[in-house]
Structure formats: C-alpha cells, structure tokens
Amino acid sequence: MTVILNQSFTGISIGAVLLLIALGLTLTFGQMGVINMAHGEFIMAGAYTTYVLQESISSAGVSLLVALPVAFLVAGAMGALLEWLLIRRLYTRPLDTLLVTWGVSLMLQQLARDIFGAPNVQTRAPDILTGNIAVADGISLANSRLFILGLALLSVLALTLVLRFTPLGRRIRAVVQNRDLAEVSGIATGTVDRMTFFIGSGLAGVAGVAITLVGPIGPTTGTNYIVDAFLVVVVGGIGQLKGSVITAFVLGVLQSVLEYSTTVSVAKVIVLVAIVAFLQWRPQGLYTLRTRSLA
Amino acid sequence: MTTTSAPTTTPAPETASERAFDRFRVPGGFALGAVLLLAVAPLALSDFRLALLAKYLCWAMVAVGVSLAWGRGGLLVLGQGVFFGLGGYAMAMHLKLADAADTGVPGALPDFMQLYGTGEALPWWWAPFANPVFALAATVLLPMAVAALLGFFVFRRRVRSAYFAILSQALAAALAIWLVGQQATTGGTNGLTDFQGFFGYDLDDPANQRTVYFIIAVSLLLLMAAARQLFVSRYGELLVAVRNSEERVRFLGYNPANVKLVAYVVAAGMAGLAGALFVPAVGIISPALIGVVPSIGFVIGAAVGGRGSLVGAVLGAIAVAWAQSTLSDAFPAAWTYLQGLLFVLAVGFLPGGLASLGAVVRRNRSRTRTGTRSGEAA
C-alpha cells in the first residue's frame, strides 16, 4: 500500500512537470495548430536561466524565486521572436512548422552547447526544498516535488484567470474558436498570436526552472520531455486546459505505477498502446471544442 | 485539417522538342542513375568510399517511402526509424544466429548474450529468425504489419494529421527506449554488431562488401521504379487527392483511410528493406540509429531535396547524409548550425525542396518579365 501511494505521488509529480510543459503547448498547438518542436529548447532556456542567476545570486532560494519571472520572460521572448520570424509565415502549413521548429531546436541546442558546454550542469536547490515531509509511516513527500506541484497548479490557475477574465484572454479564446470570425470582428489576430506564443513559451521557461530541481540540466534537457508533453496534448485535446490537466496527471501516475510493476521501457510501450486505444474512443482527445468544420 | 502546399508541378511542354524531351526524361534519367550507381561509382570510388555510399543509399531508400507517404500523401511520417529498425534488427538477429551456429557448438548463443544475458536458452522470439527465409520475409513484413496496425487504428478514427505525426514519433521513442532496456536480448545501447558472415559469405572480404553495395544500389533503383509507377497510377492520383482535400475524396465515395494506410504501409516496407540492407553494409544496428532524432533525419533529406519529387527526395537524402558525415567530423558545431539553418530554409521557404528551385526561379523570372503581380506564389 505504501509503495502504491509513494508511486502515485511520484507519478503526480511527473505529471506536474508534464503539465507545466503541456500547458504552453496546448496554447500554441490549440490556437494555431502549430507543433513547436523548439518548445523543448524553451524549457532548456528556462533551466539555464536558473543556472545563470544562481551564479550571480548566491542565495539559492532567492535566485529560484527571481528565476521564475526571468525565465518566463526569456523563454517568452524567444517564443515571440520565433513566431515573428518564422511561424507566422507558415500558418497555412501546420505540419511544416514541426520540421522548421525542429531545425530551430537543433540550432538552439548547439548554441547552449557553445555557451554552457556539452556536459550537464547542476543547480543547487534551496535548503528548504531539499528535505522530505513525512505524512505517514513510510510515506514521505519530497519538498521539491511538492513545490513543482504547487507551481504547476498555480500556473494553471493563473492561465485560467487570464483566459477567462482579461481582454487578451477573451481575444485568445475567440481566435481559437474561429479565426476568421475573430478577424472580421476587429481582433488583430497577428498580435493575439504573438501574445499567445509569448505566454505559451514563457510557461515552458517556468517548467525549465522547475526541472532544475529534479536533476542536472544539459543542452538536450528539453528534448527528453517534449515527446511525452506532446502526447499529453494529443490525449487531452486542444483548445481547453482541463484536458491537459487531467491527462498530465493520469499519464504521470500510469507511467510511474507501470514502471514499478514492469520496467521503464515496457511502461513506455504500454502507455503508447493505451493512448492509441484511447484515441479510438475519442479521436479528438478528451475535451475538444465542438465546431461544425469538417476537418 | 489544412493541407500541405502542393509541390510545384513542371509546366506543360510547349514545343515539339520539349515534348520529346519530356517523354524521354524519366527513362533517360533512370538509365543515367543506373549507370552512375552500378558502373561509375564502383569504378571510381575506393572500397571505403563505396561502403559509405552504400550507407547513404540505404537512407535514400527510406526517403523513397517518405516521398510517397509524405510528399504524395501528406502524412508526416516522423517514425520511419521504427520500420528501419525493425527491418535492421530482423536481419541482424538472423546474422547473429547464423554466426553463432557457425561456431559449431550446438545451441550456441549469440556472443553478446553470453556477455550480458542470463546465459540460458535463446528467447522464444529469437528462435524463428534462425530460418533465413523467415528472417528475410520479416525484414519487410514485420514493419508493414506494425505500420498497418498503427495506421489502421489512427486513420480509421480520422485522428488529425498532426496527432498522427506525434504518435508516429512517440512510437520511435518507445521502440528505442524498449530496445535500450532489453540489453540481455537486444544488445541494449550497443545494439547488434560485429557480424561475421552474410548468408554464407564472409563480410570482411572487400569483394563481398562490393556485392552488398550492388544489392543495395539495385534495390534502390527498383524501389524508385516501383514508387514512380505508384505515383502515376490511379492510386497515386487518389493519394494526392486525399492529401489536398480529404473530405472531397470521401464525398466522392472513396475511403481516405484505406488510401492513406496503403501509402504508410508501403513506406514502412521500404524503410524495413533499407534497414535490413543497412546491417550488412554498415555492420551495426542500434537504438541510436532508429530513435526520434534519426527518424526526423529521414524526413530532412526528403524535405531538403524535395518531398514531392522522387529524385529530389533521394538526392536530398544522399546529399544530407554525405554532408553530415563529411562536415560533422571536421566542424561539429558549425555543421549543427548549418543543418538547422538548411532545414529552416528548405522547409520554410522552399517547400518543394531543391528540386523545385528551377521552377521557382523560372516562375519569378517570367513574373518580372510580364510584370504581373497577381497569383502570388504560395
């Protein structure tokens, strides 16, 4: 029993990381049908931002707190730049964006290798996050994992509030639902797209800060997460946050419980088969915007 | 959802000489390619360079399938490494078992199993690969079966095209991770390597290596011919129609799911054959050759050369592979930037690839000459 609970908690914290990454993808993928492979490199940018800040700010706790907004801005700016330079030219060819952004991701990885070196670097976690909290006999929760969970939930909350109550959020939702109608209603869809990309990529940066608490970071850190994060979006459905939230945690728990009962590699295969089976039932994902369009 | 932009078609020939040229273009080009691959290259290149070319040609065979599934069918196949790997591992398992049998010790295990394995009997799923006919058939049929299974379930429920791309990529990731995890039975990260013989012939003998090259070159030419026939057949027309407007094809009474499935399965078979021939030519198959990154690499070559053009895709795959191995040793960092940039430029700004460069230049020139501004090129 304790093992199952411990595994479930590990799963939930894996899910929290996935959720942080997938939130940004849901936005960019959902709104523009853009499959941004460079999203993983925005995670990496966030992680390295934490590393750089820690070099200049000695207190690990302060640097982590400073890193959160800075990483959001750094990754967000990179995302907005990418949107402006490349992606806006490719809206009619969503599949091609996947390949173009993969080229970008190659270059960004090499850039990281040139600046920070190929070996992984390790950041120091603040003392307060290194311990464990014992909740019951044999069950203990790592503070860093709890922090990530809190961060993920906070991000979901913030994003929900922005989408629901701000003028920008209203415009984003309008463009997701019907781009043409939004445009004829006087919404500058280009600007909205850029802001969406900024927020989505910024969230990847926040995810990057979070994963510095989980392990060392390197130039290919982002790629390790990106495939799983895309699967979350596929299963969760695009255009709505709740699908991603549920899916991230379900996949995280499923993965970690399966890893315990089988092996890491077999668990991956089973999860993939489960996803394909799930898509038989709901080909558009868990939640999807109902439209009358055929495709 | 939306369609990928149509690759530029060659303009209709206008004069009689152009028509005549057009008629001989395809068989002439094919003959030229055959002469280059089967006569010029073996005579001009050293054993070492010929072996490298054999490797590139294997990747080019995958590109033929990519050109079919992606260029014609609009299916972004990001997991071709899976099928390349299945074909490669099927062949490698047979070669390993044959090598073990050659040692003369009854019931001998492949060398790596003695090293990592539990030292017990051969796993049951290895046993059939001792049979050469089964192994050869499996190199093509196994990838096709896996593709058929995934494709059937994905296309049947009209899962969106972007989801298909992601799922095929996830399949590549899953297979690579699974192989790494099963070190005792698959060789893990090291993969399967160090083959002695190839159906009774010694692989260390340079003459036999040349034979392997010829097998690969002929296979590539045959695959290209077969793909060309598919392109110009009724099925090929239907496949392009599905790419451009799936709903319209459905309203006309066809089932687009089946059309897409055939393209995906055939492309998988081609990748499987390529993987099987890669093993004797290069002497290794490992998870690093079939995971997410190499799978995208298979698409890159086709994209740079021109996804819609068969020759473009093949030449693109060979050129990118050549550039990779030549430049990445000399300037590893610069090559990675160049590779990324090449990809961004080719896919982003020249969707027809280098094969369409001539057409694009011609179109721009004629536009400036006539001074028309209408019909902005997509």
XYZ file of C-alpha atoms in Angstrom:
673
model
C 0.000 0.000 0.000
C 2.706 2.457 0.949
C 4.530 1.524 -2.223
C 1.476 2.289 -4.333
C 0.965 5.603 -2.557
C 4.602 6.528 -2.993
C 4.500 5.570 -6.660
C 1.315 7.555 -7.146
C 2.923 10.591 -5.622
C 5.945 10.185 -7.880
C 3.508 9.909 -10.750
C 1.713 13.067 -9.720
C 4.975 14.964 -9.605
C 5.964 13.614 -13.040
C 2.531 14.733 -14.141
C 3.128 18.194 -12.699
C 6.252 18.665 -14.825
C 4.417 17.347 -17.875
C 1.548 19.677 -17.116
C 3.797 22.735 -16.940
C 5.266 21.842 -20.322
C 1.983 20.831 -21.899
C 0.157 23.997 -20.811
C 2.245 26.085 -23.159
C 1.865 23.526 -25.933
C -1.901 23.436 -25.523
C -1.970 27.151 -26.101
C 0.267 27.265 -29.146
C -0.892 23.980 -30.640
C -4.525 24.664 -29.839
C -4.664 28.146 -31.170
C -2.562 27.890 -34.238
C -2.218 24.199 -34.948
C 1.487 24.870 -34.659
C 3.568 21.959 -33.484
C 6.505 23.709 -31.927
C 9.421 21.331 -31.513
C 11.533 24.196 -30.178
C 9.284 24.217 -27.119
C 11.730 21.794 -25.534
C 14.541 24.295 -26.037
C 12.493 26.981 -24.306
C 12.393 24.631 -21.330
C 16.147 24.362 -21.593
C 16.417 28.157 -21.776
C 14.422 28.422 -18.566
C 16.644 25.867 -16.882
C 19.837 27.642 -17.922
C 18.359 30.958 -16.801
C 18.081 29.469 -13.330
C 21.661 28.273 -13.563
C 22.992 31.683 -14.634
C 21.033 33.515 -11.961
C 22.365 31.170 -9.347
C 25.901 32.025 -10.406
C 25.247 35.711 -9.714
C 22.839 35.465 -6.773
C 24.392 33.390 -4.045
C 21.233 32.537 -2.125
C 19.647 29.534 -3.801
C 16.178 30.418 -2.547
C 16.243 33.992 -3.790
C 17.721 33.029 -7.134
C 14.989 30.430 -7.651
C 12.262 32.975 -6.968
C 13.934 35.523 -9.235
C 14.411 32.853 -11.890
C 10.687 32.175 -12.217
C 9.690 35.549 -13.733
C 13.011 35.976 -15.556
C 12.771 32.542 -17.161
C 9.195 33.324 -18.160
C 10.357 36.495 -19.888
C 13.435 34.931 -21.515
C 11.591 31.909 -22.911
C 8.575 34.033 -23.791
C 10.714 36.497 -25.720
C 12.364 33.651 -27.585
C 8.962 32.250 -28.441
C 7.621 35.584 -29.633
C 10.726 36.100 -31.733
C 10.340 32.645 -33.272
C 6.698 33.354 -34.034
C 7.563 36.669 -35.634
C 10.495 35.387 -37.649
C 9.197 32.054 -38.870
C 5.951 30.635 -37.646
C 3.625 33.394 -38.813
C 4.772 32.683 -42.342
C 3.728 29.051 -42.017
C 0.174 29.196 -40.720
C -1.220 27.573 -43.805
C 1.204 24.662 -43.410
C 0.962 23.470 -39.795
C 2.836 20.215 -40.366
C 5.762 22.090 -41.830
C 6.093 24.160 -38.678
C 7.014 20.960 -36.897
C 10.026 20.478 -39.159
C 11.057 24.118 -39.262
C 10.947 24.433 -35.495
C 12.933 21.234 -35.229
C 15.669 22.938 -37.243
C 15.464 25.846 -34.820
C 15.694 23.455 -31.906
C 18.883 21.941 -33.360
C 20.462 25.374 -33.556
C 19.389 26.346 -30.057
C 20.827 23.126 -28.637
C 24.138 23.817 -30.305
C 24.028 27.396 -29.019
C 23.580 26.067 -25.487
C 26.464 23.686 -26.061
C 28.698 26.558 -27.197
C 27.750 28.837 -24.309
C 27.479 26.429 -21.405
C 29.462 23.432 -22.639
C 28.235 19.965 -23.536
C 28.334 18.389 -20.052
C 25.301 18.716 -17.828
C 25.344 21.336 -15.106
C 23.744 21.054 -11.709
C 21.944 23.784 -9.827
C 21.694 23.910 -6.070
C 18.243 23.544 -4.623
C 17.396 25.860 -1.708
C 17.706 24.146 1.665
C 14.026 24.395 2.283
C 13.333 22.284 -0.799
C 15.858 19.519 -0.171
C 14.070 17.736 2.658
C 11.097 15.438 2.854
C 7.819 15.718 4.665
C 6.692 12.505 6.313
C 2.936 12.258 6.119
C 2.542 8.769 7.492
C 4.592 5.692 8.213
C 6.839 5.032 5.252
C 5.231 7.726 3.118
C 7.249 10.844 2.591
C 6.882 13.603 0.063
C 9.922 15.386 -1.305
C 9.656 19.120 -0.785
C 10.966 19.894 -4.243
C 8.260 17.738 -5.782
C 5.607 19.482 -3.735
C 6.995 22.808 -4.893
C 6.715 21.724 -8.539
C 3.188 20.520 -7.963
C 2.273 23.850 -6.416
C 3.936 25.726 -9.240
C 2.019 23.720 -11.835
C -1.310 24.264 -10.130
C -0.561 27.957 -9.719
C 0.260 28.222 -13.410
C -2.999 26.530 -14.350
C -4.881 28.917 -12.081
C -3.124 31.987 -13.455
C -3.625 30.909 -17.037
C -7.299 30.143 -16.419
C -7.806 33.582 -14.905
C -6.036 35.268 -17.793
C -8.017 33.340 -20.389
C -11.328 33.855 -18.690
C -11.259 37.383 -17.345
C -8.855 39.545 -19.291
C -9.422 41.199 -22.671
C -6.397 39.334 -24.001
C -7.840 36.026 -22.819
C -11.134 36.792 -24.492
C -9.357 37.512 -27.748
C -7.294 34.339 -27.490
C -10.399 32.249 -26.972
C -12.106 33.959 -29.871
C -9.213 33.199 -32.216
C -9.095 29.571 -31.090
C -12.784 29.122 -31.752
C -12.969 30.833 -35.105
C -10.052 32.717 -36.525
C -11.883 34.249 -39.473
C -14.807 35.439 -37.422
C -12.446 36.888 -34.839
C -10.617 38.749 -37.541
C -13.726 40.292 -39.071
C -14.805 41.296 -35.577
C -11.806 43.573 -35.403
C -9.389 41.413 -33.425
C -5.804 41.789 -34.581
C -5.188 38.074 -34.829
C -1.494 38.547 -35.583
C -0.920 40.359 -32.310
C -3.004 37.818 -30.429
C -0.959 35.012 -31.947
C 2.265 36.631 -30.840
C 0.963 37.123 -27.303
C -0.246 33.517 -27.188
C 3.150 32.362 -28.259
C 4.778 34.595 -25.687
C 2.684 33.160 -22.860
C 2.953 29.562 -24.070
C 6.713 29.734 -24.440
C 7.048 31.609 -21.161
C 5.325 28.711 -19.416
C 7.963 26.430 -20.926
C 10.552 28.641 -19.268
C 8.795 28.231 -15.920
C 8.804 24.474 -16.495
C 12.541 24.768 -17.087
C 13.008 26.361 -13.683
C 11.044 23.507 -12.159
C 13.105 20.752 -13.727
C 16.347 22.159 -12.318
C 15.009 20.813 -9.021
C 14.600 17.328 -10.447
C 18.006 16.702 -11.944
C 21.002 18.109 -13.803
C 20.383 20.143 -16.929
C 22.067 19.948 -20.302
C 21.639 21.043 -23.914
C 19.263 18.173 -24.659
C 17.223 18.514 -21.472
C 14.180 19.796 -23.316
C 14.042 17.027 -25.898
C 13.672 14.405 -23.185
C 10.357 15.863 -22.145
C 8.924 17.063 -25.400
C 7.582 13.796 -26.818
C 5.677 12.993 -23.629
C 4.347 16.536 -23.439
C 3.013 16.296 -26.979
C 1.264 13.061 -26.053
C -0.436 14.909 -23.195
C -1.775 17.434 -25.668
C -2.918 14.720 -28.065
C -4.833 12.861 -25.369
C -6.090 15.947 -23.574
C -7.457 17.559 -26.676
C -6.592 21.019 -27.778
C -8.114 24.361 -27.027
C -9.035 23.672 -23.421
C -6.888 23.474 -20.345
C -8.790 20.899 -18.338
C -7.990 18.148 -20.806
C -4.270 18.751 -20.371
C -4.546 18.928 -16.595
C -6.346 15.611 -16.284
C -4.207 13.876 -18.882
C -0.888 15.035 -17.471
C -1.666 13.577 -14.062
C -3.224 10.388 -15.423
C -0.273 9.735 -17.728
C 2.192 10.570 -14.961
C 0.594 8.169 -12.486
C 0.099 5.474 -15.139
C 3.731 5.750 -16.185
C 5.085 5.607 -12.666
C 2.852 2.755 -11.492
C 3.674 0.753 -14.623
C 7.361 1.474 -14.165
C 7.132 -0.019 -10.735
C 5.301 -3.155 -11.808
C 7.285 -3.683 -15.028
C 10.266 -1.700 -16.313
C 10.724 1.842 -17.603
C 10.901 0.711 -21.200
C 7.918 -1.617 -21.079
C 5.913 1.098 -19.315
C 6.581 3.495 -22.213
C 5.290 0.979 -24.723
C 2.168 0.194 -22.690
C 1.387 3.892 -22.268
C 1.677 4.423 -26.013
C -0.635 1.495 -26.775
C -3.089 2.835 -24.208
C -3.040 6.213 -25.921
C -3.740 4.770 -29.358
C -6.579 2.727 -27.841
C -7.925 5.836 -26.166
C -7.940 7.721 -29.456
C -10.241 5.023 -30.855
C -12.760 6.157 -28.329
C -12.108 9.881 -28.590
C -10.124 10.700 -31.713
C -10.042 14.414 -30.955
C -8.814 13.957 -27.413
C -10.517 14.145 -24.053
C -12.008 17.587 -24.415
C -12.330 19.394 -27.657
C -14.069 22.446 -28.932
C -17.107 21.380 -30.889
C -17.209 23.057 -34.245
C -19.079 22.401 -37.425
C -15.982 22.312 -39.533
C -15.299 19.028 -41.243
C -11.647 18.611 -40.565
C -7.364 19.945 -41.304
C -5.345 22.035 -43.660
C -3.387 20.615 -46.494
C 0.275 20.876 -47.127
C 1.021 23.103 -50.056
C 1.181 21.294 -53.332
C 4.665 20.881 -54.728
C 5.187 22.797 -57.901
C 4.475 20.785 -60.992
C 6.561 21.118 -64.075
C 4.866 23.360 -66.614
C 3.353 21.677 -69.634
C 5.836 21.329 -72.501
C 5.244 23.844 -75.228
C 7.327 22.915 -78.241
C 7.736 19.590 -80.006
C 11.328 19.268 -78.847
C 10.268 19.885 -75.274
C 7.585 17.229 -75.613
C 10.099 14.758 -76.916
C 12.428 15.667 -74.095
C 9.613 15.135 -71.640
C 8.896 11.656 -72.965
C 12.479 10.528 -72.535
C 13.110 12.405 -69.339
C 12.017 9.670 -66.976
C 13.516 6.554 -68.613
C 16.591 8.583 -69.550
C 17.059 9.803 -66.007
C 16.538 6.313 -64.685
C 19.147 4.910 -67.056
C 21.567 7.672 -66.121
C 21.041 6.916 -62.437
C 21.577 3.212 -63.059
C 24.839 3.859 -64.940
C 26.078 6.188 -62.212
C 25.227 3.803 -59.382
C 26.155 0.494 -60.991
C 29.121 1.400 -63.211
C 30.665 4.785 -62.459
C 30.549 4.680 -58.667
C 32.052 1.180 -58.230
C 34.836 2.010 -60.695
C 35.614 5.472 -59.410
C 35.325 5.001 -55.667
C 37.614 3.213 -53.248
C 36.259 0.396 -51.111
C 35.957 2.758 -48.175
C 34.021 5.409 -50.091
C 31.823 2.798 -51.734
C 30.881 1.454 -48.313
C 29.933 4.984 -47.268
C 27.846 5.390 -50.403
C 26.118 2.088 -49.620
C 25.123 3.535 -46.267
C 23.746 6.706 -47.847
C 21.816 4.682 -50.389
C 20.102 2.797 -47.559
C 18.912 6.103 -46.151
C 17.849 7.124 -49.651
C 15.643 4.023 -49.780
C 13.845 5.269 -46.694
C 13.469 8.624 -48.443
C 11.641 6.916 -51.327
C 8.996 5.817 -48.829
C 8.932 9.253 -47.221
C 8.387 10.799 -50.624
C 5.415 8.512 -51.135
C 3.781 8.879 -47.735
C 4.642 12.499 -47.012
C 5.263 14.055 -50.405
C 2.279 12.485 -52.113
C 0.062 11.529 -49.199
C 0.712 14.435 -46.851
C 1.335 12.001 -43.984
C 4.155 13.393 -41.917
C 5.900 10.126 -41.052
C 8.117 11.007 -38.128
C 8.700 7.432 -37.053
C 10.330 5.806 -40.062
C 13.196 4.852 -37.768
C 10.875 2.255 -36.229
C 10.470 0.425 -39.514
C 14.101 0.897 -40.464
C 14.965 -0.559 -37.071
C 12.557 -3.491 -37.276
C 13.990 -4.465 -40.643
C 17.519 -3.946 -39.389
C 17.049 -5.913 -36.194
C 15.326 -8.757 -38.023
C 18.319 -9.043 -40.331
C 20.823 -8.562 -37.529
C 19.204 -11.250 -35.398
C 19.453 -13.702 -38.253
C 23.120 -12.841 -38.877
C 23.884 -13.184 -35.172
C 22.224 -16.586 -35.015
C 23.995 -17.712 -38.173
C 27.335 -16.597 -36.718
C 26.576 -18.483 -33.521
C 25.667 -21.606 -35.481
C 28.929 -21.299 -37.433
C 30.932 -21.681 -34.253
C 29.968 -25.340 -34.377
C 28.937 -25.510 -30.751
C 25.401 -26.914 -30.672
C 22.919 -24.484 -29.150
C 25.487 -21.670 -29.039
C 24.089 -18.255 -28.175
C 24.989 -15.018 -29.995
C 28.153 -13.557 -28.442
C 26.533 -10.567 -26.707
C 24.019 -12.828 -24.975
C 26.817 -14.797 -23.435
C 28.174 -11.482 -22.190
C 25.051 -9.800 -20.779
C 22.459 -12.497 -20.850
C 21.296 -14.831 -18.183
C 23.240 -17.471 -20.084
C 20.149 -19.555 -20.546
C 18.242 -20.614 -23.626
C 17.526 -18.376 -26.582
C 14.435 -16.180 -26.043
C 11.452 -17.683 -27.905
C 11.056 -14.682 -30.171
C 14.616 -15.040 -31.404
C 14.250 -18.647 -32.474
C 12.327 -18.200 -35.761
C 14.952 -15.752 -37.049
C 17.417 -18.630 -37.411
C 15.479 -19.514 -40.539
C 16.838 -17.330 -43.389
C 13.556 -17.271 -45.312
C 11.602 -16.236 -42.242
C 14.164 -13.564 -41.386
C 14.224 -12.112 -44.897
C 10.446 -12.035 -45.077
C 10.281 -10.486 -41.626
C 12.564 -7.602 -42.591
C 9.804 -6.280 -44.841
C 6.621 -7.835 -43.475
C 7.225 -7.039 -39.811
C 7.495 -3.254 -40.392
C 4.500 -3.402 -42.710
C 2.466 -5.238 -40.089
C 3.333 -2.705 -37.379
C 2.538 0.174 -39.725
C -0.730 -1.455 -40.721
C -1.719 -1.876 -37.089
C -0.940 1.709 -36.065
C -2.218 3.176 -39.320
C -5.459 1.233 -39.237
C -6.397 2.441 -35.793
C -5.254 6.011 -36.349
C -6.695 6.612 -39.823
C -9.944 4.755 -39.149
C -10.965 7.225 -36.485
C -9.850 10.242 -38.502
C -7.298 11.321 -35.944
C -5.930 14.658 -37.064
C -2.822 14.691 -39.147
C -0.747 16.469 -36.514
C -1.711 13.809 -33.979
C -0.589 11.129 -36.409
C 2.815 12.794 -36.705
C 3.191 12.924 -32.940
C 2.053 9.331 -32.465
C 4.479 8.035 -35.062
C 7.235 9.973 -33.348
C 6.250 8.575 -29.966
C 6.417 5.093 -31.464
C 10.036 5.732 -32.452
C 10.831 6.957 -28.952
C 9.124 3.956 -27.370
C 10.910 1.402 -29.550
C 14.318 2.966 -28.923
C 13.727 3.052 -25.169
C 12.439 -0.505 -25.170
C 15.499 -1.750 -27.054
C 17.842 0.009 -24.652
C 16.003 -1.565 -21.741
C 16.329 -5.127 -23.006
C 20.096 -5.384 -23.014
C 20.160 -9.123 -22.414
C 18.148 -9.903 -25.531
C 18.682 -6.938 -27.861
C 22.161 -5.737 -27.002
C 20.794 -2.576 -25.391
C 22.512 0.686 -26.286
C 25.255 -1.134 -28.150
C 22.754 -2.686 -30.488
C 23.716 -5.681 -32.575
C 27.087 -5.510 -34.234
C 30.185 -7.462 -35.175
C 28.726 -9.703 -37.876
C 30.987 -12.294 -39.490
C 29.003 -13.750 -42.335
C 26.139 -12.815 -44.626
C 24.263 -15.886 -45.864
C 27.441 -17.884 -46.062
C 29.690 -15.118 -47.410
C 32.436 -13.555 -45.328
C 31.551 -9.915 -44.629
C 35.195 -8.948 -44.059
C 36.031 -9.740 -47.660
C 36.050 -6.469 -49.700
C 34.664 -8.309 -52.717
C 31.618 -9.361 -50.720
C 31.203 -5.822 -49.439
C 31.054 -4.696 -53.067
C 28.357 -7.282 -53.702
C 26.371 -5.863 -50.810
C 26.742 -2.440 -52.421
C 25.337 -3.753 -55.688
C 22.396 -5.352 -53.901
C 21.645 -2.030 -52.247
C 22.010 0.020 -55.429
C 19.751 -2.318 -57.395
C 17.197 -2.343 -54.567
C 17.143 1.447 -54.526
C 16.615 1.607 -58.281
C 13.821 -0.963 -58.067
C 12.119 0.880 -55.224
C 12.328 4.129 -57.176
C 10.833 2.480 -60.236
C 8.054 0.959 -58.156
C 7.343 4.269 -56.441
C 7.294 6.064 -59.777
C 4.710 3.562 -61.060
C 2.633 4.136 -57.927
C 2.855 7.912 -58.403
C 1.468 7.826 -61.935
C -1.144 5.147 -61.233
C -4.765 5.789 -60.376
C -3.853 5.115 -56.786
C -1.208 7.825 -56.934
C -3.770 10.341 -58.177
C -6.105 9.337 -55.390
C -3.366 9.713 -52.804
C -2.637 13.271 -53.939
C -6.363 13.973 -53.883
C -6.568 12.752 -50.295
C -3.658 14.993 -49.368
C -5.216 18.042 -50.953
C -8.806 17.547 -49.887
C -9.609 14.511 -47.811
C -13.261 15.458 -47.329
C -13.881 15.866 -51.035
C -12.446 12.421 -51.700
C -14.704 10.993 -49.018
C -17.740 12.627 -50.609
C -16.757 11.072 -53.921
C -17.187 7.667 -52.359
C -13.640 6.630 -51.551
C -12.398 5.753 -48.122
C -9.391 8.021 -47.469
C -8.361 5.881 -44.506
C -7.509 2.972 -46.809
C -5.683 5.201 -49.264
C -3.505 6.636 -46.518
C -2.989 3.228 -44.932
C -1.547 1.785 -48.141
C 0.934 4.647 -48.509
C 2.015 4.340 -44.884
C 2.417 0.568 -45.064
C 4.350 0.646 -48.338
C 6.645 3.353 -46.962
C 7.199 1.200 -43.875
C 8.104 -1.801 -46.028
C 10.645 0.284 -47.921
C 12.175 1.504 -44.666
C 12.310 -2.090 -43.424
C 14.161 -3.260 -46.517
C 16.549 -0.327 -46.155
C 17.235 -1.264 -42.541
C 17.827 -4.898 -43.475
C 20.426 -3.951 -46.108
C 21.966 -1.335 -43.832
C 23.039 -4.089 -41.428
C 25.461 -5.986 -43.719
C 26.648 -2.736 -45.335
C 27.478 -0.859 -42.144
C 27.786 -3.708 -39.702
C 25.652 -2.349 -36.891
C 22.082 -1.610 -35.896
C 21.471 0.184 -32.610
C 18.801 2.285 -30.875
C 20.784 5.434 -31.698
C 20.169 4.752 -35.388
C 16.402 4.433 -35.129
C 15.175 6.788 -32.386
C 13.448 10.157 -32.613
C 16.389 12.129 -33.999
C 17.349 9.764 -36.832
C 13.649 9.386 -37.634
C 13.411 13.120 -38.193
C 16.660 12.841 -40.132
C 14.933 10.551 -42.634
C 12.388 13.271 -43.281
C 15.003 16.029 -43.501
C 16.764 14.581 -46.506
C 13.495 14.277 -48.374
C 12.466 17.791 -47.340
C 15.706 19.401 -48.442
C 15.751 17.603 -51.767
C 12.052 17.965 -52.435
C 9.362 15.850 -50.880
C 7.126 15.844 -53.931
C 9.862 14.779 -56.289
C 11.134 11.235 -56.072
C 14.568 12.044 -57.458
C 14.743 15.164 -55.318
C 13.989 13.209 -52.154
C 16.586 10.545 -52.953
C 19.307 13.018 -53.912
C 18.442 15.141 -50.894
C 18.804 12.172 -48.563
C 22.160 11.233 -50.091
C 23.418 14.821 -50.030
C 22.395 15.454 -46.434
C 23.902 12.145 -45.307
C 27.121 12.945 -47.168
C 27.293 16.448 -45.725
C 26.594 15.082 -42.279
C 29.409 12.576 -42.283
C 31.928 14.854 -44.005
C 31.260 18.106 -42.212
C 30.226 16.823 -38.802
C 33.667 15.308 -38.250
C 35.548 18.414 -39.340
C 33.315 21.104 -37.872
C 30.832 19.524 -35.453
C 29.452 22.796 -34.100
C 29.261 24.597 -37.422
C 27.580 21.612 -39.028
C 24.790 21.552 -36.447
C 24.033 25.222 -37.090
C 24.169 24.646 -40.819
C 21.897 21.625 -40.574
C 19.320 23.544 -38.589
C 19.518 26.520 -40.919
C 19.289 24.328 -44.005
C 16.190 22.741 -42.620
C 14.544 26.025 -41.707
C 15.274 27.483 -45.124
C 14.330 24.394 -47.112
C 11.059 23.630 -45.363
C 10.115 27.177 -44.503
C 10.920 28.999 -47.679
C 11.288 26.343 -50.348
C 8.615 23.770 -49.556
C 9.223 21.935 -52.806
C 12.857 21.469 -51.783
C 15.850 21.989 -54.002
C 14.057 20.056 -56.737
C 11.653 22.963 -57.118
C 14.379 25.599 -57.251
C 14.395 25.684 -61.035
C 10.625 26.028 -61.237
C 10.585 28.776 -58.612
C 13.298 30.746 -60.395
C 11.529 30.331 -63.735
C 8.256 31.486 -62.261
C 9.811 34.553 -60.676
C 11.622 35.433 -63.858
C 8.518 35.140 -66.002
C 6.603 37.211 -63.487
C 9.078 40.053 -63.589
C 9.215 39.838 -67.361
C 5.481 40.088 -67.892
C 5.141 42.428 -64.991
C 2.138 40.657 -63.496
C 1.691 40.919 -59.792
C -1.298 38.625 -59.445
C -1.138 34.987 -58.402
C 1.254 35.364 -55.521
C 3.321 32.201 -55.276
C 2.425 30.208 -52.185
